[in-house]
Amino acid sequence: MTKEVHNEAFKRIEKGYQILGKRWSGLIIYTLVDEPKRFSEVHARIPVLSKRMLNERLKELEDCGIVIRNVISDRPVRIEYSLTRMGTELAVALKPVEVWSNKWL
């Protein structure tokens, strides 16, 4: 592997850790694994997370392509959040962290 290729790979890995390193990001992804959820449902599952911070993290995860915001045009209009294909693959990669946490923490 050339130094240039190694540096590019390192930058991508660093970006992944930056996304996951932000407080609450992992739990939000974990909450959305099973099915799409409305903002209030995500907040109910992580009640210690302020609504402002939840909104900020959802927007960041959406900007990264991990979460998608779905507007459902029923009456009343609903908004649901779900994982994209990339987000689902990330959730699979995070599964060992769940196993480790349940065993050791």
mmCIF file of C-alpha atoms in Angstrom, residues 19-20 24-35 37 42 46 58 61 66-67 82-83 86-92 94:
data_model
loop_
_atom_site.group_PDB
_atom_site.id
_atom_site.type_symbol
_atom_site.label_atom_id
_atom_site.label_comp_id
_atom_site.label_asym_id
_atom_site.label_seq_id
_atom_site.Cartn_x
_atom_site.Cartn_y
_atom_site.Cartn_z
ATOM 1 C CA ILE A 19 -19.069 10.597 13.546
ATOM 2 C CA LEU A 20 -19.335 7.873 16.174
ATOM 3 C CA TRP A 24 -25.427 10.248 21.500
ATOM 4 C CA SER A 25 -24.779 9.308 17.865
ATOM 5 C CA GLY A 26 -24.334 5.616 18.635
ATOM 6 C CA LEU A 27 -27.486 5.465 20.769
ATOM 7 C CA ILE A 28 -29.533 7.237 18.113
ATOM 8 C CA ILE A 29 -28.357 4.717 15.517
ATOM 9 C CA TYR A 30 -29.121 1.881 17.957
ATOM 10 C CA THR A 31 -32.634 3.289 18.524
ATOM 11 C CA LEU A 32 -33.379 3.379 14.789
ATOM 12 C CA VAL A 33 -32.160 -0.171 14.042
ATOM 13 C CA ASP A 34 -35.504 -1.981 14.210
ATOM 14 C CA GLU A 35 -37.849 0.422 12.469
ATOM 15 C CA LYS A 37 -39.298 6.279 14.495
ATOM 16 C CA VAL A 42 -36.436 8.542 19.676
ATOM 17 C CA ILE A 46 -33.211 8.424 25.211
ATOM 18 C CA LEU A 58 -30.221 13.739 13.730
ATOM 19 C CA LEU A 61 -26.386 11.948 10.869
ATOM 20 C CA ILE A 66 -26.582 7.605 7.898
ATOM 21 C CA VAL A 67 -30.131 8.708 8.710
ATOM 22 C CA SER A 82 -34.802 5.748 9.660
ATOM 23 C CA LEU A 83 -31.393 4.364 8.839
ATOM 24 C CA MET A 86 -25.104 2.991 5.038
ATOM 25 C CA GLY A 87 -26.626 3.486 8.490
ATOM 26 C CA THR A 88 -27.864 -0.093 8.598
ATOM 27 C CA GLU A 89 -24.394 -1.386 7.728
ATOM 28 C CA LEU A 90 -22.947 0.819 10.469
ATOM 29 C CA ALA A 91 -25.486 -0.574 12.937
ATOM 30 C CA VAL A 92 -24.358 -4.098 12.034
ATOM 31 C CA LEU A 94 -21.760 -1.653 16.055
#
